[in-house]
PDB file as gemmi writes it, atoms N, CA and C in Angstrom:
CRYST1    1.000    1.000    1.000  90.00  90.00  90.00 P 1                      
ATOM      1  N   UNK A   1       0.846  -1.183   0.000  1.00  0.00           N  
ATOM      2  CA  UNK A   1       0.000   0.000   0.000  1.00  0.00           C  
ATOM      3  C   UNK A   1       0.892   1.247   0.000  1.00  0.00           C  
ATOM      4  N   UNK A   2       0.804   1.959  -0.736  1.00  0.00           N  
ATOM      5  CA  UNK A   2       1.428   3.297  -1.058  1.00  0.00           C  
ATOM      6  C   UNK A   2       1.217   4.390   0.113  1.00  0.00           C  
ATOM      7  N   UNK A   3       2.044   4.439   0.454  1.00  0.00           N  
ATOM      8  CA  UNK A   3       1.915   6.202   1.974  1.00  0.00           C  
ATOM      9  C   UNK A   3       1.766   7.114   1.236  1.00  0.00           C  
ATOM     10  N   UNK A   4       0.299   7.609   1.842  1.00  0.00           N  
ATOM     11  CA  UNK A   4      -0.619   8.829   1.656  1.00  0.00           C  
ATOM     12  C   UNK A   4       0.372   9.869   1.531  1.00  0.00           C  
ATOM     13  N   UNK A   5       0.938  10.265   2.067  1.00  0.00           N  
ATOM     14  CA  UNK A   5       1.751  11.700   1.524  1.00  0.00           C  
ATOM     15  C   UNK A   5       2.571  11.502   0.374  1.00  0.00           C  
ATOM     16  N   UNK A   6       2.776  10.442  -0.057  1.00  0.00           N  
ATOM     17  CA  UNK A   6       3.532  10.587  -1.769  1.00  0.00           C  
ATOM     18  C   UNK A   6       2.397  10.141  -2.324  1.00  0.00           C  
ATOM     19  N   UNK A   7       0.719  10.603  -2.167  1.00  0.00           N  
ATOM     20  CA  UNK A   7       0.187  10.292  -3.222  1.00  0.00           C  
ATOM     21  C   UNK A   7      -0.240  11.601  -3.764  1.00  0.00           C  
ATOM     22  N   UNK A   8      -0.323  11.456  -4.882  1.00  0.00           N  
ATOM     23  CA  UNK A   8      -0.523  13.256  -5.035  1.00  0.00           C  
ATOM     24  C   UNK A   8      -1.450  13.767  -5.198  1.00  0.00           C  
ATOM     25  N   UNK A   9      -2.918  12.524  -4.678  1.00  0.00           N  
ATOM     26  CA  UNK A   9      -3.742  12.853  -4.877  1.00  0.00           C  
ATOM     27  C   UNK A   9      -4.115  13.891  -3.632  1.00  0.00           C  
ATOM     28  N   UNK A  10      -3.178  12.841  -2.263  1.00  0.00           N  
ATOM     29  CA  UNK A  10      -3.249  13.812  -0.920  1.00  0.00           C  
ATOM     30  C   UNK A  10      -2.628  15.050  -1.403  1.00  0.00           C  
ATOM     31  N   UNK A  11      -1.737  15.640  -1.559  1.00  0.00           N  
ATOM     32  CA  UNK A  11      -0.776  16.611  -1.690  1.00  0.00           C  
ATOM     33  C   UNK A  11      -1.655  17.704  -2.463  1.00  0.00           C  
ATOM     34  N   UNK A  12      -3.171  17.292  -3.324  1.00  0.00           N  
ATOM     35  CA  UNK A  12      -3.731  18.626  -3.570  1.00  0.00           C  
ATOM     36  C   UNK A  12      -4.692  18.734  -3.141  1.00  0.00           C  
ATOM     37  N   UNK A  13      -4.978  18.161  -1.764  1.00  0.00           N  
ATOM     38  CA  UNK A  13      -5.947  18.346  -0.519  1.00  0.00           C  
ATOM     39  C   UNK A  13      -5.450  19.759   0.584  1.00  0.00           C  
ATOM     40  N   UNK A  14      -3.865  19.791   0.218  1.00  0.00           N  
ATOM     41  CA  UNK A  14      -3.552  20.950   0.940  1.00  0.00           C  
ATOM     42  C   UNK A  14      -3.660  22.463   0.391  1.00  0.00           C  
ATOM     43  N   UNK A  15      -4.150  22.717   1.231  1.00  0.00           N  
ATOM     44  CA  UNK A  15      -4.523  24.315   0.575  1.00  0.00           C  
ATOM     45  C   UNK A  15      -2.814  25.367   0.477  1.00  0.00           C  
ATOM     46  N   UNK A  16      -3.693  26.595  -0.450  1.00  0.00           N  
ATOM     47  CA  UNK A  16      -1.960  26.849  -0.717  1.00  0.00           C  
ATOM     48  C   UNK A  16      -1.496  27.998   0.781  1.00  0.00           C  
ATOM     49  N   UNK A  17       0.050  28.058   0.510  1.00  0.00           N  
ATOM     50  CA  UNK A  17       0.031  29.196   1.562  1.00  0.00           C  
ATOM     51  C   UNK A  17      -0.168  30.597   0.987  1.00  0.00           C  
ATOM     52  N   UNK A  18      -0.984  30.746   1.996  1.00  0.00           N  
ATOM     53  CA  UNK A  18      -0.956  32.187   1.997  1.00  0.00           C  
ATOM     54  C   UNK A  18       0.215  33.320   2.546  1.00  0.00           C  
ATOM     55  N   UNK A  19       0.719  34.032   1.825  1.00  0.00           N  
ATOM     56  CA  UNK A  19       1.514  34.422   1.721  1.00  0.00           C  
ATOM     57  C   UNK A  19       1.245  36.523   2.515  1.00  0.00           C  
ATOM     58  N   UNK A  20       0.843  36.240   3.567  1.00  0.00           N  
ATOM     59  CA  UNK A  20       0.054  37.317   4.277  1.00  0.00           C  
ATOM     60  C   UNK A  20       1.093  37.961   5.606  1.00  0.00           C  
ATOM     61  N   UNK A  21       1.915  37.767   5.380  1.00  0.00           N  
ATOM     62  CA  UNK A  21       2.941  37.918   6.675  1.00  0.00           C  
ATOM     63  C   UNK A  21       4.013  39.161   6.552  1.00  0.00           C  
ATOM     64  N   UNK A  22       4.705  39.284   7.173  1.00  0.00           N  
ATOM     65  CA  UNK A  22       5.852  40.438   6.882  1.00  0.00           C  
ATOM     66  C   UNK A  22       7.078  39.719   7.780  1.00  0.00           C  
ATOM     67  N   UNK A  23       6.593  39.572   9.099  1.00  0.00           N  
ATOM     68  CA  UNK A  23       7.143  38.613  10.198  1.00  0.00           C  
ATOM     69  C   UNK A  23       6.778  37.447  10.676  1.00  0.00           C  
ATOM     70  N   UNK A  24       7.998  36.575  11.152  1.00  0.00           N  
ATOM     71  CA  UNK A  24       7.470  35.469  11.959  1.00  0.00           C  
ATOM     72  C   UNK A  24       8.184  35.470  13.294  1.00  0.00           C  
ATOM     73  N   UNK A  25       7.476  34.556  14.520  1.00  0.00           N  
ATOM     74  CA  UNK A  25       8.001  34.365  15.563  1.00  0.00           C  
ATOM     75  C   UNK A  25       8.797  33.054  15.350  1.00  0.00           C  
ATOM     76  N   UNK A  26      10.104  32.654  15.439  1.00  0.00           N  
ATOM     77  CA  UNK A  26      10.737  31.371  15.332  1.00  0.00           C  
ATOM     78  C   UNK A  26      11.471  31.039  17.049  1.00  0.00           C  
ATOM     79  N   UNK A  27      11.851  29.756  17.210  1.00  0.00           N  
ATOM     80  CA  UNK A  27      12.269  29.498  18.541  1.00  0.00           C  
ATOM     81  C   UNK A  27      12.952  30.671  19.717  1.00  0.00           C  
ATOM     82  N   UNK A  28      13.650  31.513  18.856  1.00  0.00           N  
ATOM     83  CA  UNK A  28      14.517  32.726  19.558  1.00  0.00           C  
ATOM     84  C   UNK A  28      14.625  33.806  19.403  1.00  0.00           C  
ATOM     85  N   UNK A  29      13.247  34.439  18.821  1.00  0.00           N  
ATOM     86  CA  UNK A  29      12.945  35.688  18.570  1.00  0.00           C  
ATOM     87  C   UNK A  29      11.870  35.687  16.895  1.00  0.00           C  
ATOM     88  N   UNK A  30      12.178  36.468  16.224  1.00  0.00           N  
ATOM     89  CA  UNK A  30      11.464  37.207  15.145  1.00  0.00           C  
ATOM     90  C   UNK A  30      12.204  36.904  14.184  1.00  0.00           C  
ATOM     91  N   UNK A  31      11.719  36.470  12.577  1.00  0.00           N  
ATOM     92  CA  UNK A  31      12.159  36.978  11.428  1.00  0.00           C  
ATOM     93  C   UNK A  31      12.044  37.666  10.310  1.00  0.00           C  
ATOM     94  N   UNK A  32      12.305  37.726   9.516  1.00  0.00           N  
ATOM     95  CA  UNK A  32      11.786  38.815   8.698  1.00  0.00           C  
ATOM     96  C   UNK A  32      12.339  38.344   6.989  1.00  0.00           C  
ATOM     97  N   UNK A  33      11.876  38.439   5.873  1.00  0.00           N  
ATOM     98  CA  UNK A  33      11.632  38.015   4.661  1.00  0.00           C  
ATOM     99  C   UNK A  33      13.645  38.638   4.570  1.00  0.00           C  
ATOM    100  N   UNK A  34      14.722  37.840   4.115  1.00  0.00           N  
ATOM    101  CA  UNK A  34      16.149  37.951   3.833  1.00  0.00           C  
ATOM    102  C   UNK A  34      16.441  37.503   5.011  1.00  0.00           C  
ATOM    103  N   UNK A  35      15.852  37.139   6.168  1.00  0.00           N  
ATOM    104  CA  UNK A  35      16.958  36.907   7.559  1.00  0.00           C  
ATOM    105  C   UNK A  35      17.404  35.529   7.450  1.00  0.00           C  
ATOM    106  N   UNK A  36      18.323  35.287   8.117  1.00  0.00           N  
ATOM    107  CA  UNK A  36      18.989  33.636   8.122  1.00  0.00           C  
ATOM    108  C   UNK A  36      18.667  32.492   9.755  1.00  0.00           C  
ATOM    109  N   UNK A  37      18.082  31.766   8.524  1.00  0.00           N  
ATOM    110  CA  UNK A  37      17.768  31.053  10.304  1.00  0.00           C  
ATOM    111  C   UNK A  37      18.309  29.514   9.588  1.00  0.00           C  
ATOM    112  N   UNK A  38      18.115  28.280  11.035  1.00  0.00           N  
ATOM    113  CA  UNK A  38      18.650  27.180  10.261  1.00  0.00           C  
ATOM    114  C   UNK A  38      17.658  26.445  11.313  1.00  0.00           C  
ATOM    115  N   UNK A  39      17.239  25.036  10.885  1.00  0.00           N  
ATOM    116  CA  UNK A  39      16.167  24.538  11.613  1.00  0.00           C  
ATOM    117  C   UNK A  39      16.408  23.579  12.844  1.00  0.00           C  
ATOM    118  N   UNK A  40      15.919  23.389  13.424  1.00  0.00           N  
ATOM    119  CA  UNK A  40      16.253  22.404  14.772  1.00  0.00           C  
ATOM    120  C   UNK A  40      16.518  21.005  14.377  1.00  0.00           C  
ATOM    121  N   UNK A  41      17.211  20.679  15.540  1.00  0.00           N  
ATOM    122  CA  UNK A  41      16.522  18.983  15.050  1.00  0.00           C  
ATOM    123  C   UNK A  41      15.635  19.151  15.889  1.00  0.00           C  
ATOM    124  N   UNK A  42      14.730  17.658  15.141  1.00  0.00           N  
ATOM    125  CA  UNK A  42      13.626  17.222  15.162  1.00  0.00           C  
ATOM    126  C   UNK A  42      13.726  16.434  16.534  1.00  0.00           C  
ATOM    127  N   UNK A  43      12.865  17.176  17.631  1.00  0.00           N  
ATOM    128  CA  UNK A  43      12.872  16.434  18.974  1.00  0.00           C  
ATOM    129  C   UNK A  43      11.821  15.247  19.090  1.00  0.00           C  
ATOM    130  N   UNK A  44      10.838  15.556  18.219  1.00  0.00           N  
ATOM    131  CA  UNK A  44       9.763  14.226  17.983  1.00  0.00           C  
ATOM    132  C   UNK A  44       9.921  13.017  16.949  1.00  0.00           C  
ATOM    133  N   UNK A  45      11.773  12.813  16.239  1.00  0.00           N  
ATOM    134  CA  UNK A  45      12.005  11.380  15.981  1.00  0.00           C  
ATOM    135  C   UNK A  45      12.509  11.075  16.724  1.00  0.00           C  
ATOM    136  N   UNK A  46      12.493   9.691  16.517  1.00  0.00           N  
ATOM    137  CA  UNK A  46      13.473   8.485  17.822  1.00  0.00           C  
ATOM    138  C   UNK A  46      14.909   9.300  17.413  1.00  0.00           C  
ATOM    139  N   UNK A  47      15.896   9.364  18.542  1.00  0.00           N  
ATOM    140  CA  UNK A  47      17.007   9.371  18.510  1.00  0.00           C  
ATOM    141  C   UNK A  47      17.739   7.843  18.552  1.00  0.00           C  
ATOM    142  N   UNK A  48      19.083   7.784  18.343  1.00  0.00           N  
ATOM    143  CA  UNK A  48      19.236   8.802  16.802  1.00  0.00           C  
ATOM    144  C   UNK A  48      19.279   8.926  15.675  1.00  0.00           C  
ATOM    145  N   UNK A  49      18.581   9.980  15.030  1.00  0.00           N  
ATOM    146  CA  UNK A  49      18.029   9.483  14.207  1.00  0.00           C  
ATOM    147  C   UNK A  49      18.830  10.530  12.742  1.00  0.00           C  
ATOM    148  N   UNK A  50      19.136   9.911  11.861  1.00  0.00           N  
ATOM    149  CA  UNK A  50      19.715   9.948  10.214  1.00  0.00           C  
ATOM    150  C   UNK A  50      19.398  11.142   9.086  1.00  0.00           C  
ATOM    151  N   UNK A  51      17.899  11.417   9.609  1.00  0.00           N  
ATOM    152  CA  UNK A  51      17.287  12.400   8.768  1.00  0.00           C  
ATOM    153  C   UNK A  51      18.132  13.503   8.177  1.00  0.00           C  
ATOM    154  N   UNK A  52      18.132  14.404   7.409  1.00  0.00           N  
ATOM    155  CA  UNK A  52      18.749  15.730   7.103  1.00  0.00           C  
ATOM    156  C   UNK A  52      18.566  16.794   8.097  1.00  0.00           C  
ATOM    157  N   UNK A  53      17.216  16.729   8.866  1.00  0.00           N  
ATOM    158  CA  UNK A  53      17.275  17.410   9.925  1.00  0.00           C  
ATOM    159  C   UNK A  53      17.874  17.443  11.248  1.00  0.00           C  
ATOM    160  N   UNK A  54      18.004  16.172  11.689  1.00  0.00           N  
ATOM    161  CA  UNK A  54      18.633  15.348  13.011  1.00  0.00           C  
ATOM    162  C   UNK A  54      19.843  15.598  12.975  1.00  0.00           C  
ATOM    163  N   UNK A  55      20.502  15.296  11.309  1.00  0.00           N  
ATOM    164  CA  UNK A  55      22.409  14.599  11.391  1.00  0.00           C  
ATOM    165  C   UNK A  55      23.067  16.167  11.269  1.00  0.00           C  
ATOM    166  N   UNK A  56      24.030  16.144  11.823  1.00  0.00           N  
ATOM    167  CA  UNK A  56      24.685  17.269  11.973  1.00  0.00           C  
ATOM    168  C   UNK A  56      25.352  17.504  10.861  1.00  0.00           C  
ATOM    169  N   UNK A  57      25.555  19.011  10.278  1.00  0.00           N  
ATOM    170  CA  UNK A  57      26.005  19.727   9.101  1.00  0.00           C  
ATOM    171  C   UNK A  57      26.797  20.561   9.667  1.00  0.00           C  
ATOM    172  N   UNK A  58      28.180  20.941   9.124  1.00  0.00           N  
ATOM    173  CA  UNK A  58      28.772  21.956   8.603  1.00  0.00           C  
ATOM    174  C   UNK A  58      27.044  23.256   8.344  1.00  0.00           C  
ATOM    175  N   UNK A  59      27.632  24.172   9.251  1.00  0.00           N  
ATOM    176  CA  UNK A  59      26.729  25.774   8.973  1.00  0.00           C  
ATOM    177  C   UNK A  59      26.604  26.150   7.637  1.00  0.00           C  
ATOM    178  N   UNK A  60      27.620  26.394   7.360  1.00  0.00           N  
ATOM    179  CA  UNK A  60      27.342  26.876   5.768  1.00  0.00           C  
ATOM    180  C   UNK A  60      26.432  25.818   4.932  1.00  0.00           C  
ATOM    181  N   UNK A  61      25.710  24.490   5.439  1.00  0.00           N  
ATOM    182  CA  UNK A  61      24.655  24.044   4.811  1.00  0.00           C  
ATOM    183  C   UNK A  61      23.284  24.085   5.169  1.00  0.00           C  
ATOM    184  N   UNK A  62      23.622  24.113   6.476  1.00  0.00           N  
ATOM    185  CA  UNK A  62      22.458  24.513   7.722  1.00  0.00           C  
ATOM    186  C   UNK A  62      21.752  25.913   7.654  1.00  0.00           C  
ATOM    187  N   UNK A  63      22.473  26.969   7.127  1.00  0.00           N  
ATOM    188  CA  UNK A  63      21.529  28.051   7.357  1.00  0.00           C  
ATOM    189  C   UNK A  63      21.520  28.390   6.010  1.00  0.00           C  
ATOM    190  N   UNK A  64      20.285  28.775   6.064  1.00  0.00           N  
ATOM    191  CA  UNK A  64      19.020  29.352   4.820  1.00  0.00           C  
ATOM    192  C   UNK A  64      18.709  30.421   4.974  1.00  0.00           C  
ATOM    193  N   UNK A  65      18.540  31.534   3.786  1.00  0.00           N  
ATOM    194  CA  UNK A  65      17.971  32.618   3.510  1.00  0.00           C  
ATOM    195  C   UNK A  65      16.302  32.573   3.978  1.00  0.00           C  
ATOM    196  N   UNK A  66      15.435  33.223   4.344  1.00  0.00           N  
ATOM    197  CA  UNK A  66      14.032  33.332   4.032  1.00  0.00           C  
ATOM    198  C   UNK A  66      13.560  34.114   3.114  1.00  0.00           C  
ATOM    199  N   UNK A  67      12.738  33.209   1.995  1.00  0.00           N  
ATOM    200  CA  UNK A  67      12.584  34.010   0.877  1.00  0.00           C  
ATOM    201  C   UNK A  67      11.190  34.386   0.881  1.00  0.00           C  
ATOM    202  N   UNK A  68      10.325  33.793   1.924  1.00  0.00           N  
ATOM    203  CA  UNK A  68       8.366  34.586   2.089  1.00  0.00           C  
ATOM    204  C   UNK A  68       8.256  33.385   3.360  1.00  0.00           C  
ATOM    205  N   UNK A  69       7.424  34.530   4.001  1.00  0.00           N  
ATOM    206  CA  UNK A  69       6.600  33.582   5.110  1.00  0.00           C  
ATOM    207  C   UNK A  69       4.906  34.384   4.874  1.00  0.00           C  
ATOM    208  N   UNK A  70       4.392  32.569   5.302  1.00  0.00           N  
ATOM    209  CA  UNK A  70       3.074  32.918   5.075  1.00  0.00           C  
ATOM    210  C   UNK A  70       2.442  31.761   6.328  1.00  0.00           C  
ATOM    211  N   UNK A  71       1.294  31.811   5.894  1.00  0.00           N  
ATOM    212  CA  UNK A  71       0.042  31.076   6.907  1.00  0.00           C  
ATOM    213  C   UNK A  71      -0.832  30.111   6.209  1.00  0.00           C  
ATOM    214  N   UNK A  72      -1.173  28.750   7.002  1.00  0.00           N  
ATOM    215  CA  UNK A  72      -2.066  28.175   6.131  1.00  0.00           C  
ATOM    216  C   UNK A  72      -2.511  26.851   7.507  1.00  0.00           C  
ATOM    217  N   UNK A  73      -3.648  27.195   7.932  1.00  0.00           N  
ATOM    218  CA  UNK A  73      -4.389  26.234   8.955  1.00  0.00           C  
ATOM    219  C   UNK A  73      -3.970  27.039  10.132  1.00  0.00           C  
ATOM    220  N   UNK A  74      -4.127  28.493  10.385  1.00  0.00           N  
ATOM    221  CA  UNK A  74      -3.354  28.857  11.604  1.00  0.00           C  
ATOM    222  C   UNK A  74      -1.792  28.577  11.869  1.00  0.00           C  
ATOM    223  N   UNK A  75      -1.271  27.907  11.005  1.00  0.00           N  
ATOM    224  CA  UNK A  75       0.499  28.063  11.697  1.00  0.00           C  
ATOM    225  C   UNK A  75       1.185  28.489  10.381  1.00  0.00           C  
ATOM    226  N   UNK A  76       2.480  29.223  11.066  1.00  0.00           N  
ATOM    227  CA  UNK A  76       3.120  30.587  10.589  1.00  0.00           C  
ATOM    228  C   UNK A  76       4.345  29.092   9.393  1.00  0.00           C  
ATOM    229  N   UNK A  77       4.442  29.568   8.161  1.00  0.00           N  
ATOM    230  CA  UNK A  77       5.600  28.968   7.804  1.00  0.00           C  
ATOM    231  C   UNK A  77       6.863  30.103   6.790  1.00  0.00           C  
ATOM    232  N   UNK A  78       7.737  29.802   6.996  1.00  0.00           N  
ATOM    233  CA  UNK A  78       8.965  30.263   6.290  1.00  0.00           C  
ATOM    234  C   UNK A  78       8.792  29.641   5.092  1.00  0.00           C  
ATOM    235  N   UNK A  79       9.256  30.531   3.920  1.00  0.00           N  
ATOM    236  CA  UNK A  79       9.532  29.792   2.739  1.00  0.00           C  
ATOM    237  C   UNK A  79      10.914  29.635   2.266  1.00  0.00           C  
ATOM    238  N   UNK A  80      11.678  28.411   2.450  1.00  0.00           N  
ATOM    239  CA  UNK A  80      12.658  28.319   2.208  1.00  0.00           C  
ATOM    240  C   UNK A  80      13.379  28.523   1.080  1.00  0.00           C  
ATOM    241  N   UNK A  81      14.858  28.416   0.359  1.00  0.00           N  
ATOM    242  CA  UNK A  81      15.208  27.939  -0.450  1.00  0.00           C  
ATOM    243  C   UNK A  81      14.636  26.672  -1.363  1.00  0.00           C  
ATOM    244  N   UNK A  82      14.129  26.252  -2.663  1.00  0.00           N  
ATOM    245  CA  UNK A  82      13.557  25.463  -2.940  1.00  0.00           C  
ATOM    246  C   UNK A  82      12.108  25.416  -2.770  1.00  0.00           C  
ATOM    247  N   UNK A  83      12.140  26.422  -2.186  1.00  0.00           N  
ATOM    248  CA  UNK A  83      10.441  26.437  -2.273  1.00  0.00           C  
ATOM    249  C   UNK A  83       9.477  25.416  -0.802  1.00  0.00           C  
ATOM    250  N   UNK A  84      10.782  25.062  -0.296  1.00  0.00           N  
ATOM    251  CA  UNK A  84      10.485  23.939   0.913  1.00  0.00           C  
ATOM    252  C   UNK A  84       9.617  25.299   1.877  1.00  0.00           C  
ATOM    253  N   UNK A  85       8.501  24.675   2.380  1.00  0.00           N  
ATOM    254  CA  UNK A  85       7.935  25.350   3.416  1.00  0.00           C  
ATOM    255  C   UNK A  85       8.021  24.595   4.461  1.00  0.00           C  
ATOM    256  N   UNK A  86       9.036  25.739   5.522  1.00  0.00           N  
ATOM    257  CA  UNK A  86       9.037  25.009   7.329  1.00  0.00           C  
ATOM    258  C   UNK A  86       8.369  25.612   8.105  1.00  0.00           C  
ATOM    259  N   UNK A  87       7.881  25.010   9.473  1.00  0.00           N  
ATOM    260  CA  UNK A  87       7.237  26.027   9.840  1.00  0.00           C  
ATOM    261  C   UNK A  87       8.014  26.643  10.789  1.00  0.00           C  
ATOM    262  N   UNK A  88       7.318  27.645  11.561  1.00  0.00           N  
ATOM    263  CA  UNK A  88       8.940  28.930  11.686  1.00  0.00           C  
ATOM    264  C   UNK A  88       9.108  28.432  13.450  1.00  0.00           C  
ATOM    265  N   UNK A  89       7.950  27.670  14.091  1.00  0.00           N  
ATOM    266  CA  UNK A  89       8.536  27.078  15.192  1.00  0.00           C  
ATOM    267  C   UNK A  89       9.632  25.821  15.228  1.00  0.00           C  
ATOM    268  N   UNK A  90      10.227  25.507  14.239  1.00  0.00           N  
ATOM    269  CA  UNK A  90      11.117  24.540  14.003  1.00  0.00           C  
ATOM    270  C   UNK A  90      12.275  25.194  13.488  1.00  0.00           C  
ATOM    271  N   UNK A  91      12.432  26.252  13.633  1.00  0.00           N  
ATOM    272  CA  UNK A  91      13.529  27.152  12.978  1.00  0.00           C  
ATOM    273  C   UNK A  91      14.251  28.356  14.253  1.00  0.00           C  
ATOM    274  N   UNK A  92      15.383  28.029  14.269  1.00  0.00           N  
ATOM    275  CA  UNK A  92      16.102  29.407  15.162  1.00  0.00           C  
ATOM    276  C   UNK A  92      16.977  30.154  13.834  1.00  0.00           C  
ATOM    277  N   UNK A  93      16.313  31.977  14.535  1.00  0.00           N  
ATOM    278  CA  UNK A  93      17.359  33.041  14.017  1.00  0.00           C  
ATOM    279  C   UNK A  93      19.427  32.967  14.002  1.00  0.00           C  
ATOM    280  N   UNK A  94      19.320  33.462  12.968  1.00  0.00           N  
ATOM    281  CA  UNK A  94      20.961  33.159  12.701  1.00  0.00           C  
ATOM    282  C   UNK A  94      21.091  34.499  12.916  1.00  0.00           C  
ATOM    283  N   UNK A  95      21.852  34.958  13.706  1.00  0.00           N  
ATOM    284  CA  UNK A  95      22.307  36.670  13.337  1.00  0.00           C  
ATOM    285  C   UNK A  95      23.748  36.820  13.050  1.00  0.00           C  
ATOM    286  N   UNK A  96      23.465  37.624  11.652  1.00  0.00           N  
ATOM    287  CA  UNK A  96      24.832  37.640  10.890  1.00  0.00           C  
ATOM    288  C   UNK A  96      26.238  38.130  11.572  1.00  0.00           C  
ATOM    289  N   UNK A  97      27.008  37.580  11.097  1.00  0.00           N  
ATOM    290  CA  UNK A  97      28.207  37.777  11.971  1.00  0.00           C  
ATOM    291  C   UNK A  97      28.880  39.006  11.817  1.00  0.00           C  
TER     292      UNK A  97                                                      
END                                                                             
């Protein structure tokens, strides 16, 4: 049986984001559309665990530009590089050096 989230029939059940924001609140303050943040690991997989989010990176792969944050079901998301949408409570501010 095929998992519902690679079917794509699920994937256009999600509504789009809305793109209504200027700011977001992320783990350690505020961001704002150009700021650099990089995302947590993931405290709700088993440790330890392999993912891209979990395994530790070199920074210079870890932190991301924000290119739009928007809203969609009540929670705030960042729009990443790639078009990946995170949401901005899984994300801490980078402040430039």
């Amino acid at each position: 049986m095929a998992l519902a989230h690679l079917n794509a029939q699920w994937r256009l059940t999600v509504p789009p984001l809305q793109m209504n924001l200027k700011e977001a609140p992320v783990s350690n303050g505020v961001v704002r559309v150009g700021d650099k943040v990089r995302e947590l690991p993931a405290t709700h997989h088993i440790q330890p665990c392999a993912c891209t989010l979990c395994r530790k990176r070199p920074d210079e792969e870890r932190v991301l530009s924000v290119y739009a944050i928007g809203s969609r079901n009540d929670t705030v998301y960042l729009v990443l590089p790639g078009g990946y949408e995170c949401p901005a409570s899984e994300v801490e501010r980078v402040d430039a050096a």
